[in-house]
Amino acid sequence: AQSVTQLGSHVSVSEGALVLLRCNYSSSVPPYLFWYVQYPNQGLQLLLKYTSAATLVKGINGFEAEFKKSETSFHLTKPSAHMSDAAEYFCAVSPIQGAQKLVFGQGTRLTINP
Amino acid sequence: KAGVTQTPRYLIKTRGQQVTLSCSPISGHRSVSWYQQTPGQGLQFLFEYFSETQRNKGNFPGRFSGRQFSNSRSEMNVSTLELGDSALYLCASSLADRTYTGELFFGEGSRLTVL
């Protein structure tokens, strides 16, 4: 079965510092990978997705992620954190094209310190 | 374009009751899926409907059911509520034909508290 592991349930960085949120997946076939963000009392919003095109994927709000098959990783980064980035971030995998059944990681809560 | 609309946003029920949650997808989206979000289990897939047919189902008991109408609006029902059913229930819609793997558009959720 597909699974996603997010390392670190809480990450805290200073404003202007690098953001690195880790995600590892298990998949026996090339997966489709996603990062979603959830702000308090809101639903999830797609940040970026990997669907077997370029391994470096750029998303909204300055985020990007790199697909590394050898490491089964899809870590999310942003060079300079902003206070508005404080939220919960979810990595998700969909093993089957066309399947809307996503398997989510447990989430990482990102806190930005002034 | 209006987003995914879920009603009600908040509700409180007691054990043994049943509840129906509603989801109106983005206009033109034919797929609607439901997720349960709890602090302990995280986000878990419940089921997905496409053109009024259940296409995928998660690992939940039969107390959890859903349906989709011809206008793509969807409802999910939970019968004989248990304390553990307290959660945020998220609906997501997408274009989702069989060749599409892309963005799910989520609603803000219905927060269910079972007392």
CSV table of C-alpha atoms in Angstrom, one decimal:
chain,number,residue,atom,x,y,z
A,1,ALA,CA,0.0,0.0,0.0
A,2,GLN,CA,1.1,3.5,-0.7
A,3,SER,CA,2.2,5.6,2.2
A,4,VAL,CA,3.7,9.0,2.9
A,5,THR,CA,6.0,9.9,5.9
A,6,GLN,CA,6.5,13.5,6.8
A,7,LEU,CA,9.5,13.9,9.1
A,8,GLY,CA,8.7,16.4,11.9
A,9,SER,CA,5.2,17.2,13.0
A,10,HIS,CA,6.3,20.7,13.9
A,11,VAL,CA,9.0,22.9,12.3
A,12,SER,CA,9.9,26.3,13.5
A,13,VAL,CA,12.0,28.8,11.5
A,14,SER,CA,12.8,32.5,11.7
A,15,GLU,CA,11.3,34.9,9.2
A,16,GLY,CA,13.7,35.1,6.2
A,17,ALA,CA,15.2,31.7,6.9
A,18,LEU,CA,15.1,28.6,4.7
A,19,VAL,CA,12.0,26.4,5.0
A,20,LEU,CA,12.6,22.7,4.5
A,21,LEU,CA,9.7,20.2,5.0
A,22,ARG,CA,10.5,16.6,4.5
A,23,CYS,CA,8.4,14.0,2.8
A,24,ASN,CA,9.2,10.4,1.9
A,25,TYR,CA,6.9,8.1,0.1
A,26,SER,CA,6.7,4.4,-0.5
A,27,SER,CA,5.5,3.4,-3.9
A,28,SER,CA,6.2,0.4,-6.2
A,29,VAL,CA,5.3,2.4,-9.2
A,30,PRO,CA,6.1,6.0,-10.2
A,31,PRO,CA,3.7,8.1,-8.1
A,32,TYR,CA,2.0,11.4,-8.5
A,33,LEU,CA,3.0,13.6,-5.6
A,34,PHE,CA,1.5,16.7,-4.1
A,35,TRP,CA,2.0,19.3,-1.4
A,36,TYR,CA,-1.1,20.9,0.1
A,37,VAL,CA,-1.3,23.7,2.6
A,38,GLN,CA,-4.0,24.2,5.2
A,39,TYR,CA,-4.5,27.5,7.0
A,40,PRO,CA,-6.5,27.6,10.2
A,41,ASN,CA,-10.2,26.8,9.8
A,42,GLN,CA,-9.8,26.4,6.1
A,43,GLY,CA,-9.7,23.5,3.6
A,44,LEU,CA,-6.6,22.4,1.8
A,45,GLN,CA,-5.0,24.3,-1.1
A,46,LEU,CA,-2.6,22.8,-3.6
A,47,LEU,CA,0.9,24.2,-3.5
A,48,LEU,CA,2.5,22.1,-6.2
A,49,LYS,CA,2.4,18.7,-7.8
A,50,TYR,CA,4.7,16.2,-9.5
A,51,THR,CA,3.3,14.1,-12.3
A,52,SER,CA,6.5,12.6,-13.9
A,53,ALA,CA,7.6,15.7,-15.8
A,54,ALA,CA,10.4,17.9,-14.4
A,55,THR,CA,11.9,16.6,-11.2
A,56,LEU,CA,12.1,20.1,-9.8
A,57,VAL,CA,8.6,21.5,-9.4
A,58,LYS,CA,7.8,25.1,-8.7
A,59,GLY,CA,4.6,26.0,-6.9
A,60,ILE,CA,2.7,29.0,-5.6
A,61,ASN,CA,4.0,31.4,-2.9
A,62,GLY,CA,7.7,30.7,-3.8
A,63,PHE,CA,7.6,27.1,-2.8
A,64,GLU,CA,9.3,24.3,-4.7
A,65,ALA,CA,10.0,20.6,-4.3
A,66,GLU,CA,12.4,18.1,-5.9
A,67,PHE,CA,11.4,14.6,-6.7
A,68,LYS,CA,14.3,12.2,-6.0
A,69,LYS,CA,13.4,8.7,-7.0
A,70,SER,CA,16.6,7.2,-5.5
A,71,GLU,CA,15.8,8.6,-2.1
A,72,THR,CA,12.0,8.2,-2.5
A,73,SER,CA,11.7,11.8,-1.3
A,74,PHE,CA,9.7,14.9,-2.3
A,75,HIS,CA,10.9,17.6,0.1
A,76,LEU,CA,9.3,21.0,0.1
A,77,THR,CA,11.5,24.1,0.3
A,78,LYS,CA,11.2,27.9,0.3
A,79,PRO,CA,14.4,30.1,0.3
A,80,SER,CA,13.0,32.8,2.6
A,81,ALA,CA,10.2,32.2,5.1
A,82,HIS,CA,7.4,34.8,5.5
A,83,MET,CA,5.1,35.2,8.4
A,84,SER,CA,2.2,34.3,6.1
A,85,ASP,CA,3.7,30.9,5.5
A,86,ALA,CA,2.6,29.7,9.0
A,87,ALA,CA,0.2,26.8,8.3
A,88,GLU,CA,0.0,23.1,8.2
A,89,TYR,CA,1.6,21.4,5.2
A,90,PHE,CA,0.6,18.0,3.9
A,91,CYS,CA,2.4,15.7,1.4
A,92,ALA,CA,0.2,13.3,-0.5
A,93,VAL,CA,0.6,10.6,-3.1
A,94,SER,CA,-1.7,9.2,-5.7
A,95,PRO,CA,-0.4,6.0,-7.2
A,96,ILE,CA,-2.8,5.8,-10.0
A,97,GLN,CA,-3.4,8.3,-12.8
A,98,GLY,CA,-7.0,9.5,-12.7
A,99,ALA,CA,-7.6,8.2,-9.2
A,100,GLN,CA,-8.7,11.0,-6.9
A,101,LYS,CA,-7.8,8.9,-3.9
A,102,LEU,CA,-4.9,10.6,-2.2
A,103,VAL,CA,-2.9,9.2,0.7
A,104,PHE,CA,-1.8,12.0,2.9
A,105,GLY,CA,1.1,12.3,5.3
A,106,GLN,CA,0.4,13.3,8.9
A,107,GLY,CA,1.2,16.9,8.3
A,108,THR,CA,3.9,19.3,9.4
A,109,ARG,CA,2.9,22.5,11.3
A,110,LEU,CA,5.2,25.3,10.3
A,111,THR,CA,5.7,28.2,12.7
A,112,ILE,CA,7.5,31.4,11.7
A,113,ASN,CA,9.3,33.3,14.4
A,114,PRO,CA,9.6,37.1,13.9
B,1,LYS,CA,-16.0,31.0,-10.2
B,2,ALA,CA,-17.5,29.8,-6.8
B,3,GLY,CA,-15.4,27.3,-4.8
B,4,VAL,CA,-16.4,24.1,-3.2
B,5,THR,CA,-19.2,24.8,-0.7
B,6,GLN,CA,-19.9,22.6,2.3
B,7,THR,CA,-22.8,22.8,4.6
B,8,PRO,CA,-23.2,22.9,7.5
B,9,ARG,CA,-19.9,24.3,8.6
B,10,TYR,CA,-20.4,23.2,12.2
B,11,LEU,CA,-22.7,20.8,13.9
B,12,ILE,CA,-23.1,19.0,17.2
B,13,LYS,CA,-24.8,15.6,17.5
B,14,THR,CA,-25.1,12.9,20.2
B,15,ARG,CA,-24.1,9.3,20.0
B,16,GLY,CA,-26.5,7.1,18.1
B,17,GLN,CA,-27.8,9.9,15.9
B,18,GLN,CA,-27.2,10.2,12.2
B,19,VAL,CA,-25.9,13.2,10.2
B,20,THR,CA,-25.9,14.3,6.6
B,21,LEU,CA,-23.3,16.6,5.1
B,22,SER,CA,-23.6,18.3,1.8
B,23,CYS,CA,-21.1,19.4,-0.8
B,24,SER,CA,-21.5,21.5,-3.9
B,25,PRO,CA,-18.5,21.2,-6.2
B,26,ILE,CA,-17.1,23.8,-8.5
B,27,SER,CA,-19.2,24.2,-11.6
B,28,GLY,CA,-18.1,21.7,-14.2
B,29,HIS,CA,-16.4,19.4,-11.8
B,30,ARG,CA,-17.8,15.8,-12.0
B,31,SER,CA,-15.7,14.2,-9.3
B,32,VAL,CA,-16.4,14.7,-5.6
B,33,SER,CA,-14.4,13.0,-2.9
B,34,TRP,CA,-14.7,13.0,0.8
B,35,TYR,CA,-12.0,13.0,3.5
B,36,GLN,CA,-12.1,12.7,7.2
B,37,GLN,CA,-9.5,14.7,9.2
B,38,THR,CA,-8.8,14.0,12.9
B,39,PRO,CA,-5.8,14.9,15.1
B,40,GLY,CA,-5.0,11.2,15.6
B,41,GLN,CA,-5.5,9.7,12.2
B,42,GLY,CA,-4.9,12.7,10.0
B,43,LEU,CA,-6.5,12.9,6.6
B,44,GLN,CA,-8.2,9.7,5.5
B,45,PHE,CA,-10.0,9.1,2.2
B,46,LEU,CA,-13.6,8.1,2.6
B,47,PHE,CA,-15.0,7.8,-1.0
B,48,GLU,CA,-15.1,9.3,-4.4
B,49,TYR,CA,-18.1,9.8,-6.7
B,50,PHE,CA,-18.0,10.5,-10.4
B,51,SER,CA,-21.1,10.9,-12.5
B,52,GLU,CA,-23.3,9.6,-9.7
B,53,THR,CA,-21.2,6.4,-9.3
B,54,GLN,CA,-18.9,5.5,-6.4
B,55,ARG,CA,-15.6,5.0,-8.1
B,56,ASN,CA,-13.3,4.6,-5.1
B,57,LYS,CA,-13.9,3.7,-1.4
B,58,GLY,CA,-11.7,4.0,1.6
B,59,ASN,CA,-11.5,1.7,4.6
B,60,PHE,CA,-14.4,2.9,6.7
B,61,PRO,CA,-17.3,1.0,8.1
B,62,GLY,CA,-20.7,0.8,6.3
B,63,ARG,CA,-22.1,3.5,8.7
B,64,PHE,CA,-20.4,5.9,6.3
B,65,SER,CA,-22.2,6.3,3.0
B,66,GLY,CA,-22.5,8.8,0.3
B,67,ARG,CA,-24.2,9.6,-2.9
B,68,GLN,CA,-23.9,12.0,-5.8
B,69,PHE,CA,-26.7,13.7,-7.7
B,70,SER,CA,-27.0,14.4,-11.4
B,71,ASN,CA,-25.9,18.0,-10.8
B,72,SER,CA,-22.7,16.6,-9.2
B,73,ARG,CA,-23.7,17.8,-5.7
B,74,SER,CA,-22.8,15.2,-3.1
B,75,GLU,CA,-24.0,14.2,0.3
B,76,MET,CA,-22.4,11.9,2.8
B,77,ASN,CA,-24.2,10.3,5.7
B,78,VAL,CA,-23.0,8.8,8.9
B,79,SER,CA,-25.4,6.7,10.9
B,80,THR,CA,-25.3,5.6,14.5
B,81,LEU,CA,-22.7,8.2,15.4
B,82,GLU,CA,-19.9,7.3,17.7
B,83,LEU,CA,-17.6,9.6,19.7
B,84,GLY,CA,-14.7,8.7,17.3
B,85,ASP,CA,-16.6,10.2,14.4
B,86,SER,CA,-15.9,13.7,15.7
B,87,ALA,CA,-13.8,15.2,12.9
B,88,LEU,CA,-13.5,17.7,10.2
B,89,TYR,CA,-15.1,16.3,7.0
B,90,LEU,CA,-13.6,17.7,3.9
B,91,CYS,CA,-15.1,17.5,0.4
B,92,ALA,CA,-13.0,18.0,-2.7
B,93,SER,CA,-13.9,18.3,-6.3
B,94,SER,CA,-12.0,17.9,-9.6
B,95,LEU,CA,-12.5,17.5,-13.3
B,96,ALA,CA,-11.2,14.0,-12.9
B,97,ASP,CA,-11.7,12.0,-16.0
B,98,ARG,CA,-9.6,8.8,-16.0
B,99,THR,CA,-6.6,10.5,-17.6
B,100,TYR,CA,-6.5,13.4,-15.2
B,101,THR,CA,-4.4,13.5,-12.1
B,102,GLY,CA,-4.3,17.0,-10.8
B,103,GLU,CA,-5.6,19.4,-8.4
B,104,LEU,CA,-8.3,18.6,-5.9
B,105,PHE,CA,-10.2,21.7,-4.8
B,106,PHE,CA,-11.2,21.5,-1.2
B,107,GLY,CA,-14.0,23.1,0.7
B,108,GLU,CA,-13.6,24.5,4.1
B,109,GLY,CA,-15.1,21.4,5.7
B,110,SER,CA,-17.9,20.5,8.1
B,111,ARG,CA,-16.8,20.1,11.6
B,112,LEU,CA,-18.8,17.4,13.4
B,113,THR,CA,-18.7,17.1,17.2
B,114,VAL,CA,-20.3,14.0,18.7
B,115,LEU,CA,-21.2,14.2,22.3
